[in-house]
Short mmCIF file of C-alpha atoms in Angstrom, two decimals:
data_model
loop_
_atom_site.label_atom_id
_atom_site.label_comp_id
_atom_site.label_asym_id
_atom_site.label_seq_id
_atom_site.Cartn_x
_atom_site.Cartn_y
_atom_site.Cartn_z
CA MET A 6 88.13 114.55 93.52
CA THR A 7 90.96 116.30 95.28
CA ALA A 8 91.16 118.42 98.63
CA GLU A 9 91.42 121.30 96.28
CA GLU A 10 88.33 120.57 94.22
CA ILE A 11 85.99 119.35 97.13
CA ALA A 12 86.76 122.90 98.83
CA ARG A 13 85.98 124.68 95.67
CA VAL A 14 82.75 122.97 95.22
CA GLU A 15 81.76 123.82 98.70
CA THR A 16 82.70 127.41 98.15
CA LEU A 17 80.37 127.66 94.94
CA VAL A 18 77.51 126.12 97.08
CA ASN A 19 77.85 128.25 100.19
CA GLU A 20 77.90 131.31 97.85
CA GLN A 21 74.74 130.42 96.54
CA ILE A 22 73.64 130.02 99.89
CA LEU A 23 74.69 133.41 101.00
CA LEU A 24 72.90 135.13 98.32
CA ASN A 25 69.32 134.27 99.60
CA THR A 26 67.91 133.62 96.50
CA GLU A 27 64.45 132.69 96.36
CA THR A 28 63.13 129.29 95.37
CA VAL A 29 60.25 129.00 93.52
CA SER A 30 57.92 125.89 93.04
CA GLU A 31 55.61 125.29 90.17
CA VAL A 32 53.40 122.70 88.85
CA LEU A 33 53.09 122.47 85.19
CA PRO A 34 52.15 120.20 82.30
CA ILE A 35 55.44 118.47 81.18
CA LYS A 36 55.49 120.20 77.79
CA GLU A 37 55.17 123.43 79.43
CA ALA A 38 58.07 122.75 81.91
CA GLN A 39 60.09 121.60 78.80
CA THR A 40 59.48 124.99 76.90
CA LYS A 41 60.96 126.87 79.98
CA GLY A 42 64.17 124.81 79.55
CA ALA A 43 63.70 122.36 82.92
CA THR A 44 66.16 119.70 83.24
CA MET A 45 65.22 116.02 83.17
CA LEU A 46 67.00 113.61 85.21
CA PHE A 47 68.47 110.85 82.73
CA GLY A 48 66.48 107.71 83.27
CA GLU A 49 63.69 109.26 85.35
CA LYS A 50 60.10 108.72 84.04
CA TYR A 51 57.61 111.58 84.24
CA GLY A 52 53.62 112.04 84.12
CA GLU A 53 51.78 114.59 82.20
CA ILE A 54 51.90 116.74 85.53
CA VAL A 55 55.13 117.54 87.00
CA ARG A 56 56.73 119.90 89.83
CA VAL A 57 59.44 122.14 88.56
CA CYS A 58 61.94 123.99 91.20
CA THR A 59 63.39 127.09 90.08
CA ILE A 60 66.78 128.67 92.30
CA GLY A 61 68.26 131.36 90.28
CA ASN A 62 69.22 129.95 86.64
CA SER A 63 68.73 126.55 87.83
CA ILE A 64 65.32 125.29 86.56
CA GLU A 65 64.75 121.24 87.38
CA PHE A 66 62.13 118.99 87.49
CA CYS A 67 61.62 118.14 91.24
CA GLY A 68 59.16 116.23 93.64
CA GLY A 69 61.47 117.07 96.69
CA THR A 70 60.98 119.41 99.77
CA HIS A 71 62.71 122.38 99.29
CA VAL A 72 63.43 125.86 101.19
CA ARG A 73 61.72 128.75 100.38
CA ARG A 74 65.02 131.03 100.24
CA THR A 75 68.65 129.27 99.47
CA GLY A 76 69.77 131.23 102.94
CA ASP A 77 67.45 128.75 104.97
CA ILE A 78 69.87 126.23 104.06
CA GLY A 79 72.58 127.92 106.64
CA SER A 80 75.73 126.30 105.02
CA PHE A 81 77.02 123.15 103.41
CA LYS A 82 79.75 120.71 103.59
CA ILE A 83 80.85 117.65 101.68
CA ILE A 84 81.26 114.64 104.09
CA GLY A 85 81.99 112.19 101.35
CA GLU A 86 82.21 111.40 97.14
CA CYS A 87 82.57 108.81 94.79
CA GLY A 88 82.76 107.32 91.52
CA ILE A 89 79.22 106.04 90.18
CA SER A 90 80.01 106.04 86.40
CA ALA A 91 82.45 107.10 83.70
CA GLY A 92 83.02 111.05 84.44
CA VAL A 93 80.09 110.98 86.92
CA ARG A 94 80.48 111.54 90.80
CA ARG A 95 78.18 111.11 93.75
CA ILE A 96 78.46 114.07 96.33
CA GLU A 97 77.21 113.49 99.68
CA GLY A 98 76.78 116.54 101.73
CA ILE A 99 75.26 117.92 105.03
CA THR A 100 73.84 121.24 105.83
CA GLY A 101 72.49 123.63 108.41
CA MET A 102 73.91 122.95 112.32
CA ASN A 103 74.98 119.56 110.72
CA ALA A 104 77.75 121.21 108.65
CA VAL A 105 78.38 123.58 111.86
CA ARG A 106 79.03 120.26 113.70
CA ALA A 107 81.17 118.64 111.59
CA ALA A 108 83.46 121.74 111.18
CA GLN A 109 83.35 121.97 114.89
CA GLU A 110 84.70 118.28 114.93
CA ASN A 111 87.14 118.60 112.19
CA ALA A 112 88.37 121.71 114.03
CA GLY A 113 88.69 119.78 117.32
CA VAL A 114 90.54 117.35 115.70
CA LEU A 115 93.19 119.48 114.45
CA ALA A 116 93.72 121.27 117.37
CA GLU A 117 94.30 117.88 119.20
CA ALA A 118 96.71 116.90 116.57
CA ALA A 119 98.58 120.57 116.83
CA LEU A 120 98.69 119.96 120.51
CA ARG A 121 100.14 116.58 120.36
CA PHE A 122 102.61 117.95 117.99
CA ASN A 123 103.55 121.07 119.76
CA ALA A 124 102.76 123.14 116.62
CA LYS A 125 100.64 125.17 114.94
CA ALA A 126 97.86 123.91 112.81
CA THR A 127 99.29 125.27 109.71
CA GLU A 128 102.62 123.77 110.72
CA LEU A 129 101.22 120.18 110.91
CA PRO A 130 102.13 119.23 107.37
CA ALA A 131 105.51 120.30 107.53
CA LYS A 132 105.59 118.30 111.29
CA ILE A 133 104.20 115.07 109.85
CA ASP A 134 107.07 115.34 107.26
CA ASP A 135 109.58 115.41 109.38
CA MET A 136 108.22 112.46 111.13
CA MET A 137 107.87 110.10 108.17
CA ALA A 138 111.22 110.97 107.65
CA ASN A 139 112.61 110.43 111.02
CA MET A 140 110.44 107.11 110.78
CA LYS A 141 112.22 106.03 107.78
CA ALA A 142 115.66 106.72 109.01
CA LEU A 143 114.89 104.75 112.22
CA GLU A 144 113.43 101.60 110.01
CA LYS A 145 116.86 101.68 108.13
CA GLN A 146 118.60 101.53 111.47
CA LEU A 147 116.40 98.86 112.42
CA GLU A 148 117.23 96.67 109.01
CA GLN A 149 120.96 97.42 109.73
CA LEU A 150 120.50 96.32 113.66
CA LYS A 151 118.70 93.09 112.54
CA SER A 152 121.53 92.08 109.68
CA LYS A 153 124.27 92.44 112.51
CA MET A 154 121.82 90.42 114.74
CA ALA A 155 121.51 87.68 112.05
CA SER A 156 125.16 87.46 112.08
CA SER A 157 125.76 87.44 115.72
CA MET A 158 122.88 84.84 115.91
CA GLY A 159 124.93 82.84 112.86
CA ASP A 160 127.97 82.49 115.21
CA SER A 161 126.05 80.91 118.45
CA LEU A 162 123.94 78.76 116.28
CA VAL A 163 126.71 77.30 114.70
CA ALA A 164 127.71 75.39 117.68
CA LYS A 165 124.10 73.53 117.80
CA ALA A 166 124.74 71.71 114.30
CA VAL A 167 124.69 67.78 114.82
CA ASP A 168 125.77 65.00 112.25
CA VAL A 169 123.18 62.98 110.29
CA LYS A 170 124.54 60.65 108.04
CA GLY A 171 127.55 62.56 107.52
CA ILE A 172 125.61 66.15 107.09
CA LYS A 173 125.88 69.05 109.57
CA LEU A 174 122.42 69.36 110.59
CA LEU A 175 121.06 72.69 112.55
CA VAL A 176 117.39 73.25 113.68
CA ALA A 177 116.51 76.10 115.77
CA ARG A 178 113.88 78.68 116.75
CA LEU A 179 114.51 82.27 116.53
CA ASP A 180 111.06 83.68 117.56
CA GLY A 181 110.49 87.03 116.59
CA ALA A 182 112.34 86.89 113.45
CA ASP A 183 110.72 88.06 110.31
CA ALA A 184 111.05 86.12 106.87
CA LYS A 185 113.96 88.47 105.87
CA ALA A 186 115.78 88.01 109.54
CA LEU A 187 115.50 84.30 108.88
CA ARG A 188 116.87 84.40 105.42
CA GLU A 189 119.59 86.57 106.66
CA THR A 190 120.61 84.25 109.43
CA MET A 191 120.30 81.40 107.44
CA ASP A 192 123.09 82.85 104.76
CA LYS A 193 124.89 83.56 107.86
CA VAL A 194 124.60 79.94 109.16
CA LYS A 195 125.21 78.34 105.71
CA ASP A 196 128.05 80.69 105.38
CA LYS A 197 130.03 79.78 108.74
CA LEU A 198 129.30 75.92 108.59
CA GLY A 199 130.46 75.71 105.18
CA THR A 200 128.42 72.29 103.98
CA ALA A 201 125.35 71.72 106.11
CA VAL A 202 121.46 71.33 105.76
CA ALA A 203 119.47 73.88 108.47
CA VAL A 204 116.11 74.50 109.31
CA LEU A 205 115.40 77.81 111.02
CA ALA A 206 111.62 78.64 112.60
CA SER A 207 109.79 81.62 113.90
CA VAL A 208 106.72 82.57 115.63
CA ASN A 209 105.51 86.14 115.40
CA ALA A 210 103.11 88.14 118.16
CA GLU A 211 100.18 86.89 115.99
CA GLY A 212 101.25 83.30 116.43
CA ARG A 213 102.08 82.68 112.67
CA VAL A 214 105.07 80.51 111.87
CA GLN A 215 108.02 81.50 109.40
CA LEU A 216 110.03 78.69 108.29
CA ALA A 217 113.21 78.69 106.67
CA ALA A 218 115.09 75.72 105.05
CA GLY A 219 118.88 75.98 103.56
CA VAL A 220 121.07 73.66 101.81
CA THR A 221 124.91 74.31 101.11
CA ARG A 222 125.34 73.66 97.13
CA ASP A 223 127.27 70.71 97.74
CA LEU A 224 124.42 68.93 99.30
CA THR A 225 121.66 69.69 97.21
CA ASN A 226 121.86 66.35 95.42
CA ARG A 227 121.37 64.97 98.64
CA VAL A 228 118.38 66.99 100.28
CA LYS A 229 116.33 69.50 98.83
CA ALA A 230 115.38 72.73 100.48
CA GLY A 231 111.72 73.22 99.05
CA GLU A 232 110.87 69.50 99.91
CA LEU A 233 112.19 69.74 103.81
CA VAL A 234 110.35 72.86 104.18
CA ASN A 235 107.17 71.48 102.87
CA VAL A 236 107.48 68.42 105.25
CA VAL A 237 108.11 70.76 107.99
CA ALA A 238 105.21 73.53 107.08
CA GLY A 239 102.93 70.53 106.01
CA LYS A 240 102.59 69.53 109.75
CA LEU A 241 101.36 72.87 110.92
CA GLY A 242 99.02 72.85 108.23
CA GLY A 243 101.21 75.37 105.97
CA LYS A 244 103.10 75.36 102.54
CA GLY A 245 105.65 77.36 100.97
CA GLY A 246 108.52 76.52 98.16
CA GLY A 247 111.98 77.71 96.77
CA LYS A 248 114.99 76.66 95.22
CA PRO A 249 117.19 73.39 95.83
CA ASP A 250 119.35 75.39 98.52
CA MET A 251 116.61 77.87 99.96
CA ALA A 252 113.12 77.89 100.65
CA MET A 253 110.45 79.35 102.83
CA ALA A 254 107.28 78.77 104.05
CA GLY A 255 104.34 79.95 106.46
CA ALA A 256 101.81 78.51 109.01
CA GLN A 257 98.94 79.71 111.07
CA ASN A 258 99.27 76.74 113.77
CA ALA A 259 102.45 77.01 115.70
CA ASP A 260 101.46 74.45 118.57
CA GLY A 261 102.80 71.78 116.64
CA LEU A 262 105.85 73.55 115.93
CA ASP A 263 108.49 71.84 118.22
CA ALA A 264 107.41 68.46 117.50
CA ALA A 265 107.83 69.19 113.62
CA LEU A 266 111.43 70.42 114.15
CA ALA A 267 112.32 67.21 116.17
CA ASP A 268 111.19 65.01 113.65
CA VAL A 269 113.74 67.17 110.96
CA ASN A 270 116.67 64.74 112.08
CA ASP A 271 115.08 61.55 111.31
CA TRP A 272 113.59 62.84 108.10
CA VAL A 273 117.14 63.87 106.93
CA ALA A 274 118.30 60.54 108.02
CA ALA A 275 115.32 58.58 106.51
CA ASN A 276 115.14 60.89 102.94
CA SER A 277 118.67 62.30 102.52
CA HIS A 278 120.40 60.16 99.43
CA ASP A 279 123.57 58.60 100.38
CA GLU A 280 126.88 60.53 99.36
CA PRO A 281 128.07 59.48 95.86
CA GLN A 282 130.87 57.29 95.78
CA HIS A 283 133.94 57.96 93.85
CA TYR A 284 136.54 55.23 92.71
#
């Protein structure tokens, strides 16, 4: 149900409450009750004698306890609704002082929100729209800054590359970088080194590890990025995959990350295929 539909139902119910209509309860033989047009609940079983409740033009079989007049209900407010079958929804509501207290709580929350936004309650939707637009603009700026940072980090990381069996190998940690930042930094590193194998790792605030392995296309016949990233991730209880020149992986255990990265040099030396000889 939409907010407008919920409000419409609440209005209809409260209008009936304000009419202060008398409620009439009778105990009747079931056939007489049916003759009067009483509504039976689908799936319910009834005996020969039933209790019938009449409120205005509503006549139903009901064994519950009822007020003498609708005005005794006081007020009505919906607190929840859900679908229970095709085309049927269950509405949960509260009445009397419970409904009043709920309305007061909602009004209090609305007033607090208006105070924090330094606005009237009626101005809150527009204020929130403005805030969301500003957030999107800031997120875009953040992505641009991350891209620039990846480029600058690529410059500083290039100097850390070492030679392993004629392959330029770079292994580095960039804690705090997300998967996208790792990919962008990897692209910068590969571009600046020209020919290389690289493994970049990051640990976020929750201790989750992100890994990226990159291999320039001229070296994919000697080292596969997917194989390399899974070797590192496997030591941390994780796994990943990708293409021969670029692969990503994740892991939950950051404790052994430094040791796993330290083993990359030996793995590349032992598992890289020899460079093809040309005669």
